[in-house]
Short mmCIF file of C-alpha atoms and ligand atoms in Angstrom, two decimals:
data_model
loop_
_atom_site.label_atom_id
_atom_site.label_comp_id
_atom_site.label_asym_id
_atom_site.label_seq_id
_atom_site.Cartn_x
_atom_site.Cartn_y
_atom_site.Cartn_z
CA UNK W 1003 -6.59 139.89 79.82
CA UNK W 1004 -3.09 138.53 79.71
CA UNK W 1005 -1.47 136.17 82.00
CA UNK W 1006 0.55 138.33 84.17
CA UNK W 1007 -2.65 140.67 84.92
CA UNK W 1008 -4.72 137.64 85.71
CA UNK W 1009 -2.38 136.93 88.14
CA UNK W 1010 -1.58 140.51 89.15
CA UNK W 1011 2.65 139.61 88.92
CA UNK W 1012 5.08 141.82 87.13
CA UNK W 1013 7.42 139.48 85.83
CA UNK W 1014 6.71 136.40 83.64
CA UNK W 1015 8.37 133.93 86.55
CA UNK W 1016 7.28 131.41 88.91
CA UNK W 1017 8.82 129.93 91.97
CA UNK W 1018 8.09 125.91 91.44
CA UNK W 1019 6.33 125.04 94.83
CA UNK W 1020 8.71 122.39 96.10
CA UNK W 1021 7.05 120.57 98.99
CA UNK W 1022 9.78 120.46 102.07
CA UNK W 1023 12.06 123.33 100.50
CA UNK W 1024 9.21 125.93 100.22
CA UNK W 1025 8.72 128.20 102.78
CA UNK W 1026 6.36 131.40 103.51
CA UNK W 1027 9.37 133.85 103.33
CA UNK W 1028 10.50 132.40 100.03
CA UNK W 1029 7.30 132.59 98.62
CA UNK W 1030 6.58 135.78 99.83
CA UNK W 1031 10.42 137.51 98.68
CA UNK W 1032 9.50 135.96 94.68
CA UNK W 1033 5.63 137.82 95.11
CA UNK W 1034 6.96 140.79 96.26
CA UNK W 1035 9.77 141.42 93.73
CA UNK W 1036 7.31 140.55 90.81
CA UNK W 1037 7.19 136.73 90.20
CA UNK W 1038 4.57 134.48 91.42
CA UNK W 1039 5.59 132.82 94.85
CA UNK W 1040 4.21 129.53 95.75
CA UNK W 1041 3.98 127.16 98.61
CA UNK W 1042 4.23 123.60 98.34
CA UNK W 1043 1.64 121.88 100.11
CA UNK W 1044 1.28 118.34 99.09
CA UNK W 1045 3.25 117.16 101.83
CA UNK W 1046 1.73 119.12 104.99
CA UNK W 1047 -1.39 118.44 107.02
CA UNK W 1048 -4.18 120.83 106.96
CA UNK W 1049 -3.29 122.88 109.87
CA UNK W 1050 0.37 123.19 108.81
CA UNK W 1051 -0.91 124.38 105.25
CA UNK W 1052 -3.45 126.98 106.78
CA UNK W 1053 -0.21 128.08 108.88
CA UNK W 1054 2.07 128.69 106.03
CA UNK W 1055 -0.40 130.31 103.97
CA UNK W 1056 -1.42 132.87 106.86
CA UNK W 1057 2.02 133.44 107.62
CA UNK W 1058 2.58 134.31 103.73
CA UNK W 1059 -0.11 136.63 103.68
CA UNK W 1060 1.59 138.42 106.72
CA UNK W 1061 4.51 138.56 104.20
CA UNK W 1062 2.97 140.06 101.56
CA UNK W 1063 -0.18 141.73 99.86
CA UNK W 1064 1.12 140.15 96.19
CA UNK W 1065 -0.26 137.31 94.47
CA UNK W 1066 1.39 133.56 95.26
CA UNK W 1067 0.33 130.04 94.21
CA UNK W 1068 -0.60 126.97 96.57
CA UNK W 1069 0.09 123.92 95.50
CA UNK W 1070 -1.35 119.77 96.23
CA UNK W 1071 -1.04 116.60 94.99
CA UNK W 1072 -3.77 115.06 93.02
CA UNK W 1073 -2.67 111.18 93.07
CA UNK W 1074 -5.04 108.43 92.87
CA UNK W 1075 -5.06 106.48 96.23
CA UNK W 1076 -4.13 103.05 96.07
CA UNK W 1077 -4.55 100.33 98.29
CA UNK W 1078 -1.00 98.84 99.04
CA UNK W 1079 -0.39 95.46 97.55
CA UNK W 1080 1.58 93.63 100.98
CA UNK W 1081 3.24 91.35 98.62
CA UNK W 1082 5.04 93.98 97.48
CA UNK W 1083 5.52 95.50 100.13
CA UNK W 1084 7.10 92.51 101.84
CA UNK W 1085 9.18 92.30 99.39
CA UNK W 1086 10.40 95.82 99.38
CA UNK W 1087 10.79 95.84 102.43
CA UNK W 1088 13.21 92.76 102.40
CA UNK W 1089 15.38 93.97 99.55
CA UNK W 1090 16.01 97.22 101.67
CA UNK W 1091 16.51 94.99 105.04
CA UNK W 1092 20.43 94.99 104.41
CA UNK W 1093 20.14 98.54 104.05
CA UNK W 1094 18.77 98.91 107.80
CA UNK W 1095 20.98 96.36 108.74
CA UNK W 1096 24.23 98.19 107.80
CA UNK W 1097 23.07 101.00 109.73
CA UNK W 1098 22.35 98.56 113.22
CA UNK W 1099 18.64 99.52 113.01
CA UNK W 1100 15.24 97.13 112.19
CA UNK W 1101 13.55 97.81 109.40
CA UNK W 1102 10.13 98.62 109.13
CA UNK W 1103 7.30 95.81 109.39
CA UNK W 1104 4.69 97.67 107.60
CA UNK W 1105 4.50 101.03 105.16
CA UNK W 1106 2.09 103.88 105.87
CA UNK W 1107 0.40 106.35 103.23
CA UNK W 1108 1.81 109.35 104.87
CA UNK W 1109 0.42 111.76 102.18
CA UNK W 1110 -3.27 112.41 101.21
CA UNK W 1111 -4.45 112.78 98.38
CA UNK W 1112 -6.08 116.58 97.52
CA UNK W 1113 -8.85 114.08 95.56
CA UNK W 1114 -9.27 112.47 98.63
CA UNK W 1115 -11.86 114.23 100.86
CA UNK W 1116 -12.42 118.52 100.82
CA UNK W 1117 -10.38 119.83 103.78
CA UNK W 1118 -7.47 120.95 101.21
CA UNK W 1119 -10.15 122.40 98.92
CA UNK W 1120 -12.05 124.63 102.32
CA UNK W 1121 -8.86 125.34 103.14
CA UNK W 1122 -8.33 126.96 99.80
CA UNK W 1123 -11.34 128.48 99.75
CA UNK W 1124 -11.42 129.84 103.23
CA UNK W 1125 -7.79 131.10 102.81
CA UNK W 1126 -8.41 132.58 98.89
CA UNK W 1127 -4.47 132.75 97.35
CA UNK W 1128 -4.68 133.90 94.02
CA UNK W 1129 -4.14 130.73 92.01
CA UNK W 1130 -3.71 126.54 93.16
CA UNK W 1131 -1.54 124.10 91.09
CA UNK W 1132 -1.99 120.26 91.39
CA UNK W 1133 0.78 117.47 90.79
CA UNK W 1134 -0.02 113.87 89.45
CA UNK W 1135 -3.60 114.60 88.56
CA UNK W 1136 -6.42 116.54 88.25
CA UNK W 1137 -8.95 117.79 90.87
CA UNK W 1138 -12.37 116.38 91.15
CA UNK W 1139 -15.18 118.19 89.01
CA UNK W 1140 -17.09 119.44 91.97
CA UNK W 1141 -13.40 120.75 93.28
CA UNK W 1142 -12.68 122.42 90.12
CA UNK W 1143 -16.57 124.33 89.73
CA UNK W 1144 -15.90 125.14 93.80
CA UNK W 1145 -12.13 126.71 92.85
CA UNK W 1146 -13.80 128.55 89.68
CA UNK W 1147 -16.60 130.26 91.88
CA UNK W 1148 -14.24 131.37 93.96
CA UNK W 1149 -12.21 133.39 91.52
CA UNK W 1150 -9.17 131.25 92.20
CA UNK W 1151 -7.28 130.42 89.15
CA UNK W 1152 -6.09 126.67 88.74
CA UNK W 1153 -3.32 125.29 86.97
CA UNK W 1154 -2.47 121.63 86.31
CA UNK W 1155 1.21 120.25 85.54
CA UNK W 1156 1.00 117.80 82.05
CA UNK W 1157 4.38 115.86 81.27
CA UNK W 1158 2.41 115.12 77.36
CA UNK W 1159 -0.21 116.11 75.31
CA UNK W 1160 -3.03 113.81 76.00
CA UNK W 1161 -2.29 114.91 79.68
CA UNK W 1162 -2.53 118.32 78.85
CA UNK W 1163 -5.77 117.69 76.59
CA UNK W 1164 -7.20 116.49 79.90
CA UNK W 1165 -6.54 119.25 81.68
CA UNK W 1166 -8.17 121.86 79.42
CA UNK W 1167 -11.21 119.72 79.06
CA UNK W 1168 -11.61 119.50 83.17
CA UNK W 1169 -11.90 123.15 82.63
CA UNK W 1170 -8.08 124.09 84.48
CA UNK W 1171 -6.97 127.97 83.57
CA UNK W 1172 -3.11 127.06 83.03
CA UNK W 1173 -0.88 123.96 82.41
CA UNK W 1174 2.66 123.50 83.19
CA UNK W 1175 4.58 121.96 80.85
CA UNK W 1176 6.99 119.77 82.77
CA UNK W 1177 9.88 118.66 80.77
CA UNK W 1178 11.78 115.72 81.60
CA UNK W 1179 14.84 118.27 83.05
CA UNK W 1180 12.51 118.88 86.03
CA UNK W 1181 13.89 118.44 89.65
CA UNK W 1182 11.53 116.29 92.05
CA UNK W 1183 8.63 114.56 91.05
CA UNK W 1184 7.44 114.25 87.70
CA UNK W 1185 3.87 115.34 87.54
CA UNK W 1186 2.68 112.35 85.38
CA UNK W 1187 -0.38 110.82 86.17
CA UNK W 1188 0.22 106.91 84.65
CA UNK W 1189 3.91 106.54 85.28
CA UNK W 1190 3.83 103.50 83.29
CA UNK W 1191 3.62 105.44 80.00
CA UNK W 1192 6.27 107.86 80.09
CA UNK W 1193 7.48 109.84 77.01
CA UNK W 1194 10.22 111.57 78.58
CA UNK W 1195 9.60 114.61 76.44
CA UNK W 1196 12.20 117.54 77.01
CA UNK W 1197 10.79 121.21 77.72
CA UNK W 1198 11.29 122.87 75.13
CA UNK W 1199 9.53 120.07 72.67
CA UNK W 1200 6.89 119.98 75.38
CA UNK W 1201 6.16 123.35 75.18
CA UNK W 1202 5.98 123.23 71.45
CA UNK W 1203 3.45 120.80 71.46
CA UNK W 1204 1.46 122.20 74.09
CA UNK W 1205 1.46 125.79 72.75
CA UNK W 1206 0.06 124.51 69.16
CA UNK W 1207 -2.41 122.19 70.66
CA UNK W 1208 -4.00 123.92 74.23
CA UNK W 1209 -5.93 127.24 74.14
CA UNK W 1210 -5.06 127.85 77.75
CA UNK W 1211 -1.76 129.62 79.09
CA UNK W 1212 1.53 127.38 78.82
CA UNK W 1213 3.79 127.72 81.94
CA UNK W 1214 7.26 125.83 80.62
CA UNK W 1215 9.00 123.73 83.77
CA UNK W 1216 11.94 122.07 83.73
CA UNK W 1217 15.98 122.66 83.30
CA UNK W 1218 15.67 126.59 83.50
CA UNK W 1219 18.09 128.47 85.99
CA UNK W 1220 18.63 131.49 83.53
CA UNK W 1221 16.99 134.20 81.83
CA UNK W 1222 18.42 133.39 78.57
CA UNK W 1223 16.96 129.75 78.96
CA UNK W 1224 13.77 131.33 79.92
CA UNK W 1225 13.79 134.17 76.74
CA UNK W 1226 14.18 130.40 74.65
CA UNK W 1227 10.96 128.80 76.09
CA UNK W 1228 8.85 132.26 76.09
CA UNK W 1229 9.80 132.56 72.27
CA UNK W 1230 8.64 128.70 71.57
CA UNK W 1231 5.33 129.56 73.27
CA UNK W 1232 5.27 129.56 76.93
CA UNK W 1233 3.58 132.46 78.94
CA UNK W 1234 5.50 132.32 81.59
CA UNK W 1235 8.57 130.47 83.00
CA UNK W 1236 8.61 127.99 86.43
CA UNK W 1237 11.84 126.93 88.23
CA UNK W 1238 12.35 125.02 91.23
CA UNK W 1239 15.81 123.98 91.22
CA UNK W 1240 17.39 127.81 91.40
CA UNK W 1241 15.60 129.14 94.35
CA UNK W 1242 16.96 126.01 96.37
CA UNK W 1243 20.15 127.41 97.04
CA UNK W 1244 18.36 130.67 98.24
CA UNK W 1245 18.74 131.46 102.17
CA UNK W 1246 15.25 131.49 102.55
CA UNK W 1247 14.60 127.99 101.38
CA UNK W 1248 13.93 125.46 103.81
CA UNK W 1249 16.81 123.08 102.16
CA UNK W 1250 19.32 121.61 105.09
CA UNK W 1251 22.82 121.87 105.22
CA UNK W 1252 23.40 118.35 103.64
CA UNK W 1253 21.39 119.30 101.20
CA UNK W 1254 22.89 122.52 99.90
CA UNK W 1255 26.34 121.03 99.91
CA UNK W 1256 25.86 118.18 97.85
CA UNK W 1257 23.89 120.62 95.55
CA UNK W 1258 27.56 122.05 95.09
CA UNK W 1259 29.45 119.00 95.08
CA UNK W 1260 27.65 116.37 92.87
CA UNK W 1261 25.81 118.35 90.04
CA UNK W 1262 24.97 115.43 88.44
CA UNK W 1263 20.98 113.83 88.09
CA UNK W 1264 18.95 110.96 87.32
CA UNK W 1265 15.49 110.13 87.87
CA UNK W 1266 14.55 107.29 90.32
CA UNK W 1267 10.90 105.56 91.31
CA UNK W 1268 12.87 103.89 94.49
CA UNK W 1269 12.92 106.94 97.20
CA UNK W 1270 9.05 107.77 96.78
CA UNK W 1271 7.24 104.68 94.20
CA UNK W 1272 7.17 107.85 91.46
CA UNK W 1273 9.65 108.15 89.51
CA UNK W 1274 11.19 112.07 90.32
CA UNK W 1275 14.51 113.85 89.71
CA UNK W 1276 17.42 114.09 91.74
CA UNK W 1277 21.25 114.67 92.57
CA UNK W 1278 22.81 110.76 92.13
CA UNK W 1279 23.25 109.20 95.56
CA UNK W 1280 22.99 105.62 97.07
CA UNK W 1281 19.23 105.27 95.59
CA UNK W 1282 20.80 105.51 92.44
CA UNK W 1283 23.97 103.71 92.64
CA UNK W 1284 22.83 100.73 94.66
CA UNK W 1285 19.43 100.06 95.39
CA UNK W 1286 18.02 100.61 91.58
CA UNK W 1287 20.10 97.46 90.45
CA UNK W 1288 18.64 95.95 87.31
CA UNK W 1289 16.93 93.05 89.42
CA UNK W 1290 15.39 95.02 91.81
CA UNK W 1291 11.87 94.65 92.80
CA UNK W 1292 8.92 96.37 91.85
CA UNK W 1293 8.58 99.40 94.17
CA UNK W 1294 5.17 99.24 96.34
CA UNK W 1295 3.09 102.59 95.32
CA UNK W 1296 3.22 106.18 95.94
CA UNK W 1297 3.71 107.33 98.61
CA UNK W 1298 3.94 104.65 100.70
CA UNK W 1299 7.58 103.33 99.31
CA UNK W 1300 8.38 107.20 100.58
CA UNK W 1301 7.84 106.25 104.10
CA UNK W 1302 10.67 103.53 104.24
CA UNK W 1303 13.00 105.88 102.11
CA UNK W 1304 12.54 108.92 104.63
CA UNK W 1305 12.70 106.01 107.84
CA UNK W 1306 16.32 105.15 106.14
CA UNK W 1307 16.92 108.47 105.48
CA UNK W 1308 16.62 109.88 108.99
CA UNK W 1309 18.18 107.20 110.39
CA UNK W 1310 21.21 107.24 108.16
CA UNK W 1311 21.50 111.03 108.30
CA UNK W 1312 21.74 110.52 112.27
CA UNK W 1313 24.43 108.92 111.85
CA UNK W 1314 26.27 111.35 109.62
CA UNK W 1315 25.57 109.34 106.09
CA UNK W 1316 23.60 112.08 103.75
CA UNK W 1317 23.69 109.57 101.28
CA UNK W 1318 19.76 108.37 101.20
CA UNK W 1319 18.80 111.99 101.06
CA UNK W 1320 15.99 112.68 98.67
CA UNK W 1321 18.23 116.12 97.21
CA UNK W 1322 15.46 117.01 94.32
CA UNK W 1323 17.63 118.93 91.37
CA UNK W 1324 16.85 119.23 87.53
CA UNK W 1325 19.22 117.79 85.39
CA UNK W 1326 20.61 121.97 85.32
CA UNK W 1327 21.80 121.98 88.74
CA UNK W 1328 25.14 122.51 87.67
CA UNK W 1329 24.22 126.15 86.89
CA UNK W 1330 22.81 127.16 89.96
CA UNK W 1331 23.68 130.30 91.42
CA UNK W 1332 23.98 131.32 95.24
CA UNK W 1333 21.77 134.49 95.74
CA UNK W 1334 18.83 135.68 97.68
CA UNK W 1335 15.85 135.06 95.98
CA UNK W 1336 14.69 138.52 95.39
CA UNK W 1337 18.82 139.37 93.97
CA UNK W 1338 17.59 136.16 91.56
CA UNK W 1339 14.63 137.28 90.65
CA UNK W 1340 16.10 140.60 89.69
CA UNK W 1341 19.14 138.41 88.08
CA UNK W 1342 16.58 136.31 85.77
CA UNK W 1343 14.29 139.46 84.82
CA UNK W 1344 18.35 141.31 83.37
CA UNK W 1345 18.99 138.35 81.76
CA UNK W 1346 15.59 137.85 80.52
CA UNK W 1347 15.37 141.67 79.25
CA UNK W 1348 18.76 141.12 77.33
CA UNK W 1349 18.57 138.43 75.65
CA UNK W 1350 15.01 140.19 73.98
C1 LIG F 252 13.03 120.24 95.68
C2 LIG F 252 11.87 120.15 94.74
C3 LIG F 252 10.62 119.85 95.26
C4 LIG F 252 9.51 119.82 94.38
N1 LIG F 252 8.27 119.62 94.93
C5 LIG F 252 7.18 119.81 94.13
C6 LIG F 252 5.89 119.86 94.70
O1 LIG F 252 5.70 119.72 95.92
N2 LIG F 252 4.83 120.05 93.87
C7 LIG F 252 5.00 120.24 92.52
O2 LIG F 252 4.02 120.45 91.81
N3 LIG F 252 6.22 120.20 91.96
C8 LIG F 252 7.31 120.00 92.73
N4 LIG F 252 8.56 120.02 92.17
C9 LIG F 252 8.70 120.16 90.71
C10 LIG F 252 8.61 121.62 90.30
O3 LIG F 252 7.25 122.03 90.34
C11 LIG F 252 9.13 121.91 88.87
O4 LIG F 252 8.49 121.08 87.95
C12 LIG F 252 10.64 121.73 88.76
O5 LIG F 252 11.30 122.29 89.85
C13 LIG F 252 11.13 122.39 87.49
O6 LIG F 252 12.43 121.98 87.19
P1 LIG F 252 13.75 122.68 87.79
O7 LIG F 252 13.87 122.16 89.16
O8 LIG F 252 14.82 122.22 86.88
O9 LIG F 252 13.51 124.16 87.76
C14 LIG F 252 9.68 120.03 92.99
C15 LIG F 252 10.96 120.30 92.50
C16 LIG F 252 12.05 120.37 93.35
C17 LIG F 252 13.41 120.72 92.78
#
């Protein structure tokens, strides 16, 4: 059986679940022209993620991904922290507000206990994607039984290795274009390998699907990856713009106004793609400090955020964009869909 009838979708395109922009109407206006919709999940408590996946299925009968994060808890090291949290005091300062004393994990971890997993099960979307890792065995064998397909993002090969051994139905090749976070699971080794060259590699090494991620806003860039391998195509960064995405104001202007990107570890303690801001441009100054781990360096950067932003200064916003952004286009989602599947169909 081929991809697309596994996954009972028309066309050979993915909305990237982007936790914070996705939303159940987005999700649901991809499914129901064709692609696979998804919801991004990794940031929502359990009661908000069965909410958004009920309120999908209200929105359509067709096929749509969930997605979690899979990252390895850590404890925080305070040193750090302190530190950190010092370096960003002037920061706080400049804005007439205290900074914070301590950092909270304000994600879980999908590894760490089964609620996202029952929820999953309980709920039964056609396929689940995890970010920064891989699910637990007994997760995996639970997904499996239920007839759910699973699909893993790999940023390399030995990544991508691991995730057809753990038994995982699809990978995502995430090339270094990607907006948000890069899915890599030890971001100390980081190859930085482009999408196209990733989904080379991964197409003459895996025996599972490829899904290519990363830079792709056309139909022509997607016809490129499809003919070097991939299965299907995933972007994130193109539906942003759409009216259904959950993307603010701020947001959506500075998508138009600074087109440029760069990848930063200081917002969340991962290093993840975005439109060049203050992050960038001050705090990452070559003797900065070690940031403290994911996700708890994201708590201070959405504290400064929301306090800045208050006070009419967008510039700590985490705006997510792949190093394409410049090529985005301003359409409903279901107009881009039916855009990318032209393109796609001419450039055969
Ligand atoms: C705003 C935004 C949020 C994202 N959030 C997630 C997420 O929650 N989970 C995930 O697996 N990937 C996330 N990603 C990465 C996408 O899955 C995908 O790799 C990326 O969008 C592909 O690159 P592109 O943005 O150039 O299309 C996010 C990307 C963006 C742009």
């Amino acid at each position: 059986m081929s991809l697309l009838e596994q996954l009972e979708i028309k066309h050979p395109i993915f909305l990237a679940p982007m936790a914070g922009v996705s939303t159940p109407t987005l999700a649901a206006e991809v499914s129901n022209q064709g692609g696979l919709g998804s919801l991004g999940l990794g940031a929502s408590s359990v009661s908000s993620a069965r909410e958004q996946i009920l309120a999908t299925q209200a929105l359509t009968d067709h096929s749509f991904q969930v997605n979690f994060f899979c990252h390895q808890s850590q404890v925080l090291d305070q040193a750090i922290a302190a530190k950190w949290i010092e370096y960003l005091s002037p920061q706080f300062s400049r804005l007439n507000i205290a900074a914070p004393q301590q950092l909270e994990c304000i994600y879980p971890s999908f590894l760490d206990n089964d609620d996202f997993l029952n929820l999953v099960l309980e709920t039964r979307p056609k396929a689940v994607s995890f970010h920064f890792g891989i699910p637990h065995p007994h997760q995996i064998k639970a997904l499996k039984a239920a007839g759910i397909l699973t699909m893993v993002s790999a940023t390399n090969l030995p990544e991508a290795l691991a995730i057809e051994a753990a038994g995982i139905d699809i990978v995502i090749a995430q090339g270094i274009e990607a907006g948000g976070h890069r899915g890599i699971f030890n971001q100390s080794i980081d190859g930085a390998i482009k999408t196209s060259d990733l989904v080379q590699l991964l197409s003459q090494h895996c025996h599972i699907p490829v899904i290519a991620a990363g830079g792709i806003m056309t139909g022509q860039q997607a016809h490129v990856l499809l003919q070097l391998g991939a299965q299907a195509v995933q972007l994130g960064t193109a539906f942003v713009q759409c009216k259904s995405s959950n993307a603010n104001a701020a947001y959506r202007k500075a998508l138009l106004n600074a087109p440029v990107t760069q990848i930063t570890d200081s917002i969340s303690g991962r290093p993840a793609r975005g439109l060049v801001n203050t992050w960038h441009m001050t705090v990452d100054q070559p003797d900065r400090p070690a940031v403290p781990a994911y996700p708890y360096t994201y708590d201070l950067a959405k504290q400064l955020h929301a306090a800045a932003s208050q006070q009419g200064d967008h510039s700590y916003g985490a705006f997510w964009a792949g190093s394409n952004v410049a090529q985005i286009r301003e359409l409903e989602a279901a107009d881009l869909i039916n855009q990318l599947v032209l393109e796609l169909s001419q450039a055969q």
